[in-house]
Amino acid sequence: MVSLSLKVVMVSDYKFSTVCGVIGMLIGFAAFLFNYHMIDTSLPGYELLVAPAMLLLSFFSEETYFTPKMILFLLGQFCGYFLLAYILRKLIKKT
């Protein structure tokens, strides 16, 4: 019985983190589109919102084509927000 409830808790952590990761991808994509189309204005906090994506992209050349860069950008956003949500959820449950 205890192991069953533990598995349910683990799955809910993964589901919650996955939802946060997808929301992070949407936030990053929206921030990217805003900065891409608004040449005169920069989104306040852009560097903070897309920090996971920028960290992943820092390992690649600027000469990389746009499509692979965008895929890496979204992958970095998902992984960053997923890990942040998962770690915070585990820390909150421990206390």
Tab-separated table of N, CA, C and O in Angstrom:
chain	number	residue	atom	x	y	z
A	1	MET	N	0.821	-1.193	0.000
A	1	MET	CA	0.000	0.000	0.000
A	1	MET	C	0.866	1.258	0.000
A	1	MET	O	0.573	2.198	-0.708
A	2	VAL	N	1.922	1.265	0.784
A	2	VAL	CA	2.791	2.428	0.862
A	2	VAL	C	3.510	2.645	-0.466
A	2	VAL	O	3.632	3.770	-0.933
A	3	SER	N	3.983	1.567	-1.095
A	3	SER	CA	4.699	1.716	-2.354
A	3	SER	C	3.777	2.232	-3.449
A	3	SER	O	4.195	2.973	-4.325
A	4	LEU	N	2.511	1.839	-3.418
A	4	LEU	CA	1.548	2.320	-4.402
A	4	LEU	C	1.342	3.823	-4.250
A	4	LEU	O	1.348	4.561	-5.231
A	5	SER	N	1.182	4.306	-3.037
A	5	SER	CA	0.981	5.738	-2.831
A	5	SER	C	2.244	6.518	-3.173
A	5	SER	O	2.165	7.643	-3.647
A	6	LEU	N	3.405	5.922	-2.972
A	6	LEU	CA	4.658	6.580	-3.336
A	6	LEU	C	4.752	6.738	-4.847
A	6	LEU	O	5.174	7.775	-5.345
A	7	LYS	N	4.328	5.726	-5.592
A	7	LYS	CA	4.347	5.814	-7.051
A	7	LYS	C	3.386	6.884	-7.546
A	7	LYS	O	3.680	7.609	-8.482
A	8	VAL	N	2.240	7.013	-6.918
A	8	VAL	CA	1.278	8.035	-7.315
A	8	VAL	C	1.854	9.419	-7.067
A	8	VAL	O	1.701	10.325	-7.881
A	9	VAL	N	2.551	9.591	-5.960
A	9	VAL	CA	3.171	10.879	-5.653
A	9	VAL	C	4.248	11.200	-6.672
A	9	VAL	O	4.352	12.320	-7.159
A	10	MET	N	5.066	10.216	-7.046
A	10	MET	CA	6.123	10.449	-8.027
A	10	MET	C	5.540	10.821	-9.386
A	10	MET	O	6.021	11.718	-10.051
A	11	VAL	N	4.492	10.137	-9.798
A	11	VAL	CA	3.869	10.449	-11.080
A	11	VAL	C	3.284	11.849	-11.063
A	11	VAL	O	3.418	12.589	-12.023
A	12	SER	N	2.676	12.242	-9.975
A	12	SER	CA	2.102	13.577	-9.918
A	12	SER	C	3.195	14.645	-9.973
A	12	SER	O	2.976	15.705	-10.547
A	13	ASP	N	4.367	14.365	-9.398
A	13	ASP	CA	5.482	15.308	-9.506
A	13	ASP	C	5.925	15.464	-10.957
A	13	ASP	O	6.184	16.565	-11.426
A	14	TYR	N	5.999	14.345	-11.666
A	14	TYR	CA	6.400	14.404	-13.066
A	14	TYR	C	5.353	15.108	-13.924
A	14	TYR	O	5.690	15.886	-14.815
A	15	LYS	N	4.098	14.839	-13.654
A	15	LYS	CA	3.038	15.508	-14.407
A	15	LYS	C	3.056	17.009	-14.157
A	15	LYS	O	2.960	17.808	-15.092
A	16	PHE	N	3.183	17.386	-12.899
A	16	PHE	CA	3.235	18.810	-12.550
A	16	PHE	C	4.437	19.480	-13.215
A	16	PHE	O	4.316	20.567	-13.782
A	17	SER	N	5.585	18.818	-13.162
A	17	SER	CA	6.796	19.387	-13.752
A	17	SER	C	6.692	19.461	-15.264
A	17	SER	O	7.192	20.411	-15.875
A	18	THR	N	6.039	18.478	-15.873
A	18	THR	CA	5.855	18.513	-17.322
A	18	THR	C	4.957	19.670	-17.730
A	18	THR	O	5.231	20.371	-18.708
A	19	VAL	N	3.905	19.898	-16.982
A	19	VAL	CA	3.023	21.033	-17.270
A	19	VAL	C	3.791	22.347	-17.115
A	19	VAL	O	3.681	23.244	-17.961
A	20	CYS	N	4.605	22.447	-16.083
A	20	CYS	CA	5.429	23.651	-15.896
A	20	CYS	C	6.429	23.811	-17.036
A	20	CYS	O	6.688	24.927	-17.489
A	21	GLY	N	6.989	22.707	-17.507
A	21	GLY	CA	7.922	22.758	-18.634
A	21	GLY	C	7.247	23.239	-19.902
A	21	GLY	O	7.812	24.049	-20.648
A	22	VAL	N	6.050	22.771	-20.160
A	22	VAL	CA	5.318	23.212	-21.355
A	22	VAL	C	4.942	24.687	-21.238
A	22	VAL	O	5.056	25.447	-22.203
A	23	ILE	N	4.535	25.102	-20.044
A	23	ILE	CA	4.230	26.522	-19.829
A	23	ILE	C	5.497	27.361	-20.020
A	23	ILE	O	5.450	28.442	-20.606
A	24	GLY	N	6.630	26.854	-19.547
A	24	GLY	CA	7.903	27.552	-19.758
A	24	GLY	C	8.248	27.681	-21.231
A	24	GLY	O	8.781	28.707	-21.667
A	25	MET	N	7.954	26.637	-22.005
A	25	MET	CA	8.180	26.713	-23.457
A	25	MET	C	7.300	27.786	-24.082
A	25	MET	O	7.774	28.557	-24.934
A	26	LEU	N	6.045	27.853	-23.662
A	26	LEU	CA	5.135	28.862	-24.206
A	26	LEU	C	5.575	30.273	-23.820
A	26	LEU	O	5.517	31.198	-24.637
A	27	ILE	N	6.017	30.433	-22.586
A	27	ILE	CA	6.515	31.737	-22.143
A	27	ILE	C	7.747	32.130	-22.957
A	27	ILE	O	7.863	33.264	-23.428
A	28	GLY	N	8.661	31.205	-23.126
A	28	GLY	CA	9.866	31.481	-23.893
A	28	GLY	C	9.566	31.799	-25.344
A	28	GLY	O	10.152	32.710	-25.932
A	29	PHE	N	8.645	31.049	-25.944
A	29	PHE	CA	8.283	31.289	-27.340
A	29	PHE	C	7.619	32.650	-27.505
A	29	PHE	O	7.911	33.386	-28.443
A	30	ALA	N	6.728	32.994	-26.576
A	30	ALA	CA	6.065	34.302	-26.633
A	30	ALA	C	7.073	35.436	-26.445
A	30	ALA	O	7.011	36.452	-27.145
A	31	ALA	N	8.004	35.260	-25.512
A	31	ALA	CA	9.031	36.284	-25.284
A	31	ALA	C	9.930	36.424	-26.505
A	31	ALA	O	10.307	37.536	-26.892
A	32	PHE	N	10.269	35.289	-27.128
A	32	PHE	CA	11.088	35.332	-28.333
A	32	PHE	C	10.372	36.059	-29.462
A	32	PHE	O	10.958	36.897	-30.138
A	33	LEU	N	9.087	35.730	-29.670
A	33	LEU	CA	8.329	36.393	-30.732
A	33	LEU	C	8.211	37.894	-30.483
A	33	LEU	O	8.306	38.690	-31.422
A	34	PHE	N	8.006	38.275	-29.227
A	34	PHE	CA	7.919	39.702	-28.908
A	34	PHE	C	9.232	40.402	-29.247
A	34	PHE	O	9.237	41.444	-29.898
A	35	ASN	N	10.349	39.832	-28.819
A	35	ASN	CA	11.640	40.463	-29.096
A	35	ASN	C	12.004	40.392	-30.569
A	35	ASN	O	12.705	41.256	-31.073
A	36	TYR	N	11.540	39.378	-31.272
A	36	TYR	CA	11.865	39.232	-32.683
A	36	TYR	C	11.123	40.256	-33.537
A	36	TYR	O	11.673	40.773	-34.500
A	37	HIS	N	9.876	40.559	-33.179
A	37	HIS	CA	9.069	41.468	-33.990
A	37	HIS	C	9.095	42.904	-33.497
A	37	HIS	O	8.782	43.810	-34.259
A	38	MET	N	9.434	43.153	-32.255
A	38	MET	CA	9.487	44.515	-31.722
A	38	MET	C	10.939	44.975	-31.681
A	38	MET	O	11.622	44.832	-30.663
A	39	ILE	N	11.393	45.541	-32.766
A	39	ILE	CA	12.800	45.918	-32.891
A	39	ILE	C	13.133	47.083	-31.966
A	39	ILE	O	14.195	47.124	-31.354
A	40	ASP	N	12.223	48.031	-31.825
A	40	ASP	CA	12.494	49.223	-31.022
A	40	ASP	C	12.451	48.964	-29.525
A	40	ASP	O	13.081	49.664	-28.751
A	41	THR	N	11.694	47.967	-29.110
A	41	THR	CA	11.472	47.715	-27.689
A	41	THR	C	12.013	46.350	-27.306
A	41	THR	O	11.953	45.415	-28.073
A	42	SER	N	12.518	46.258	-26.095
A	42	SER	CA	12.948	44.966	-25.567
A	42	SER	C	12.054	44.606	-24.390
A	42	SER	O	11.674	45.468	-23.599
A	43	LEU	N	11.709	43.343	-24.291
A	43	LEU	CA	10.841	42.881	-23.218
A	43	LEU	C	11.595	42.937	-21.894
A	43	LEU	O	12.665	42.348	-21.767
A	44	PRO	N	11.065	43.648	-20.892
A	44	PRO	CA	11.739	43.684	-19.595
A	44	PRO	C	11.769	42.286	-18.971
A	44	PRO	O	10.761	41.585	-18.948
A	45	GLY	N	12.917	41.873	-18.507
A	45	GLY	CA	13.064	40.569	-17.895
A	45	GLY	C	13.252	39.437	-18.884
A	45	GLY	O	13.154	38.267	-18.518
A	46	TYR	N	13.522	39.752	-20.145
A	46	TYR	CA	13.692	38.727	-21.179
A	46	TYR	C	14.809	37.756	-20.823
A	46	TYR	O	14.654	36.548	-20.981
A	47	GLU	N	15.916	38.280	-20.333
A	47	GLU	CA	17.059	37.426	-19.993
A	47	GLU	C	16.720	36.449	-18.874
A	47	GLU	O	17.213	35.335	-18.839
A	48	LEU	N	15.872	36.879	-17.950
A	48	LEU	CA	15.473	36.002	-16.852
A	48	LEU	C	14.457	34.953	-17.310
A	48	LEU	O	14.538	33.790	-16.914
A	49	LEU	N	13.517	35.353	-18.154
A	49	LEU	CA	12.493	34.426	-18.633
A	49	LEU	C	13.072	33.301	-19.484
A	49	LEU	O	12.600	32.171	-19.435
A	50	VAL	N	14.079	33.621	-20.277
A	50	VAL	CA	14.634	32.625	-21.201
A	50	VAL	C	16.046	32.195	-20.793
A	50	VAL	O	16.803	31.717	-21.626
A	51	ALA	N	16.370	32.308	-19.532
A	51	ALA	CA	17.701	31.927	-19.053
A	51	ALA	C	18.050	30.466	-19.337
A	51	ALA	O	19.177	30.184	-19.768
A	52	PRO	N	17.137	29.509	-19.141
A	52	PRO	CA	17.503	28.120	-19.452
A	52	PRO	C	17.832	27.912	-20.924
A	52	PRO	O	18.781	27.194	-21.271
A	53	ALA	N	17.074	28.569	-21.792
A	53	ALA	CA	17.329	28.436	-23.228
A	53	ALA	C	18.658	29.082	-23.609
A	53	ALA	O	19.428	28.522	-24.405
A	54	MET	N	18.945	30.223	-23.058
A	54	MET	CA	20.201	30.903	-23.369
A	54	MET	C	21.401	30.113	-22.858
A	54	MET	O	22.460	30.099	-23.478
A	55	LEU	N	21.231	29.442	-21.722
A	55	LEU	CA	22.301	28.599	-21.209
A	55	LEU	C	22.600	27.462	-22.178
A	55	LEU	O	23.758	27.185	-22.482
A	56	LEU	N	21.568	26.810	-22.678
A	56	LEU	CA	21.777	25.724	-23.635
A	56	LEU	C	22.348	26.244	-24.948
A	56	LEU	O	23.254	25.635	-25.516
A	57	LEU	N	21.863	27.370	-25.426
A	57	LEU	CA	22.345	27.918	-26.695
A	57	LEU	C	23.771	28.445	-26.606
A	57	LEU	O	24.438	28.586	-27.629
A	58	SER	N	24.255	28.723	-25.411
A	58	SER	CA	25.616	29.244	-25.272
A	58	SER	C	26.674	28.214	-25.683
A	58	SER	O	27.809	28.582	-25.964
A	59	PHE	N	26.289	26.940	-25.744
A	59	PHE	CA	27.231	25.902	-26.142
A	59	PHE	C	27.332	25.737	-27.657
A	59	PHE	O	28.142	24.961	-28.140
A	60	PHE	N	26.506	26.447	-28.403
A	60	PHE	CA	26.473	26.302	-29.847
A	60	PHE	C	26.906	27.589	-30.522
A	60	PHE	O	26.833	28.666	-29.958
A	61	SER	N	27.333	27.466	-31.762
A	61	SER	CA	27.833	28.594	-32.534
A	61	SER	C	26.695	29.505	-32.970
A	61	SER	O	25.551	29.074	-33.133
A	62	GLU	N	27.031	30.761	-33.211
A	62	GLU	CA	26.051	31.703	-33.741
A	62	GLU	C	25.728	31.401	-35.197
A	62	GLU	O	24.747	31.876	-35.725
A	63	GLU	N	26.573	30.617	-35.834
A	63	GLU	CA	26.376	30.294	-37.247
A	63	GLU	C	25.421	29.127	-37.460
A	63	GLU	O	25.182	28.727	-38.587
A	64	THR	N	24.868	28.592	-36.390
A	64	THR	CA	23.898	27.512	-36.499
A	64	THR	C	22.635	28.053	-37.159
A	64	THR	O	22.228	29.191	-36.914
A	65	TYR	N	22.014	27.237	-37.999
A	65	TYR	CA	20.796	27.663	-38.684
A	65	TYR	C	19.675	27.934	-37.686
A	65	TYR	O	19.690	27.468	-36.555
A	66	PHE	N	18.661	28.674	-38.149
A	66	PHE	CA	17.588	29.128	-37.273
A	66	PHE	C	16.761	27.968	-36.706
A	66	PHE	O	16.450	27.958	-35.522
A	67	THR	N	16.388	27.009	-37.554
A	67	THR	CA	15.500	25.934	-37.098
A	67	THR	C	16.118	25.101	-35.972
A	67	THR	O	15.466	24.881	-34.946
A	68	PRO	N	17.374	24.620	-36.113
A	68	PRO	CA	17.958	23.889	-34.982
A	68	PRO	C	18.107	24.753	-33.733
A	68	PRO	O	17.936	24.263	-32.615
A	69	LYS	N	18.392	26.035	-33.928
A	69	LYS	CA	18.505	26.932	-32.779
A	69	LYS	C	17.173	27.070	-32.057
A	69	LYS	O	17.118	27.094	-30.832
A	70	MET	N	16.087	27.151	-32.821
A	70	MET	CA	14.771	27.290	-32.203
A	70	MET	C	14.389	26.015	-31.469
A	70	MET	O	13.805	26.073	-30.383
A	71	ILE	N	14.725	24.869	-32.037
A	71	ILE	CA	14.456	23.601	-31.361
A	71	ILE	C	15.255	23.521	-30.063
A	71	ILE	O	14.730	23.130	-29.020
A	72	LEU	N	16.514	23.911	-30.101
A	72	LEU	CA	17.338	23.913	-28.890
A	72	LEU	C	16.831	24.929	-27.878
A	72	LEU	O	16.871	24.690	-26.669
A	73	PHE	N	16.369	26.069	-28.362
A	73	PHE	CA	15.810	27.102	-27.500
A	73	PHE	C	14.618	26.542	-26.713
A	73	PHE	O	14.551	26.669	-25.493
A	74	LEU	N	13.691	25.895	-27.427
A	74	LEU	CA	12.501	25.345	-26.768
A	74	LEU	C	12.855	24.170	-25.867
A	74	LEU	O	12.275	24.009	-24.793
A	75	LEU	N	13.813	23.358	-26.281
A	75	LEU	CA	14.263	22.244	-25.447
A	75	LEU	C	14.894	22.756	-24.153
A	75	LEU	O	14.634	22.226	-23.077
A	76	GLY	N	15.704	23.794	-24.257
A	76	GLY	CA	16.309	24.389	-23.069
A	76	GLY	C	15.275	24.983	-22.140
A	76	GLY	O	15.366	24.834	-20.913
A	77	GLN	N	14.269	25.637	-22.704
A	77	GLN	CA	13.189	26.188	-21.889
A	77	GLN	C	12.452	25.074	-21.153
A	77	GLN	O	12.208	25.175	-19.951
A	78	PHE	N	12.106	24.014	-21.869
A	78	PHE	CA	11.375	22.920	-21.243
A	78	PHE	C	12.193	22.292	-20.125
A	78	PHE	O	11.699	22.107	-19.014
A	79	CYS	N	13.444	21.970	-20.405
A	79	CYS	CA	14.287	21.304	-19.401
A	79	CYS	C	14.508	22.193	-18.177
A	79	CYS	O	14.457	21.720	-17.040
A	80	GLY	N	14.750	23.475	-18.399
A	80	GLY	CA	14.984	24.388	-17.289
A	80	GLY	C	13.780	24.536	-16.385
A	80	GLY	O	13.875	24.430	-15.157
A	81	TYR	N	12.624	24.775	-16.969
A	81	TYR	CA	11.413	24.935	-16.166
A	81	TYR	C	10.993	23.608	-15.537
A	81	TYR	O	10.491	23.581	-14.420
A	82	PHE	N	11.179	22.491	-16.254
A	82	PHE	CA	10.852	21.178	-15.708
A	82	PHE	C	11.695	20.895	-14.466
A	82	PHE	O	11.175	20.513	-13.423
A	83	LEU	N	13.001	21.096	-14.579
A	83	LEU	CA	13.885	20.831	-13.439
A	83	LEU	C	13.606	21.764	-12.272
A	83	LEU	O	13.612	21.339	-11.114
A	84	LEU	N	13.362	23.016	-12.555
A	84	LEU	CA	13.061	23.969	-11.491
A	84	LEU	C	11.788	23.578	-10.752
A	84	LEU	O	11.761	23.557	-9.513
A	85	ALA	N	10.748	23.225	-11.490
A	85	ALA	CA	9.485	22.831	-10.856
A	85	ALA	C	9.650	21.537	-10.076
A	85	ALA	O	9.124	21.401	-8.969
A	86	TYR	N	10.377	20.579	-10.630
A	86	TYR	CA	10.554	19.294	-9.968
A	86	TYR	C	11.344	19.444	-8.665
A	86	TYR	O	10.957	18.909	-7.632
A	87	ILE	N	12.414	20.200	-8.714
A	87	ILE	CA	13.247	20.395	-7.520
A	87	ILE	C	12.479	21.168	-6.451
A	87	ILE	O	12.505	20.803	-5.269
A	88	LEU	N	11.790	22.231	-6.856
A	88	LEU	CA	11.015	23.004	-5.877
A	88	LEU	C	9.898	22.172	-5.270
A	88	LEU	O	9.637	22.248	-4.064
A	89	ARG	N	9.260	21.342	-6.070
A	89	ARG	CA	8.181	20.492	-5.540
A	89	ARG	C	8.725	19.481	-4.536
A	89	ARG	O	8.109	19.221	-3.504
A	90	LYS	N	9.891	18.912	-4.837
A	90	LYS	CA	10.493	17.948	-3.898
A	90	LYS	C	10.918	18.643	-2.613
A	90	LYS	O	10.754	18.092	-1.530
A	91	LEU	N	11.476	19.836	-2.703
A	91	LEU	CA	11.884	20.581	-1.515
A	91	LEU	C	10.679	20.962	-0.649
A	91	LEU	O	10.741	20.893	0.570
A	92	ILE	N	9.606	21.350	-1.288
A	92	ILE	CA	8.400	21.712	-0.533
A	92	ILE	C	7.820	20.494	0.159
A	92	ILE	O	7.364	20.586	1.298
A	93	LYS	N	7.849	19.346	-0.491
A	93	LYS	CA	7.306	18.133	0.132
A	93	LYS	C	8.161	17.648	1.287
A	93	LYS	O	7.646	17.028	2.199
A	94	LYS	N	9.463	17.921	1.248
A	94	LYS	CA	10.334	17.477	2.338
A	94	LYS	C	10.117	18.280	3.614
A	94	LYS	O	10.332	17.800	4.707
A	95	THR	N	9.724	19.535	3.455
A	95	THR	CA	9.548	20.383	4.644
A	95	THR	C	8.164	20.287	5.220
A	95	THR	O	7.271	19.728	4.762
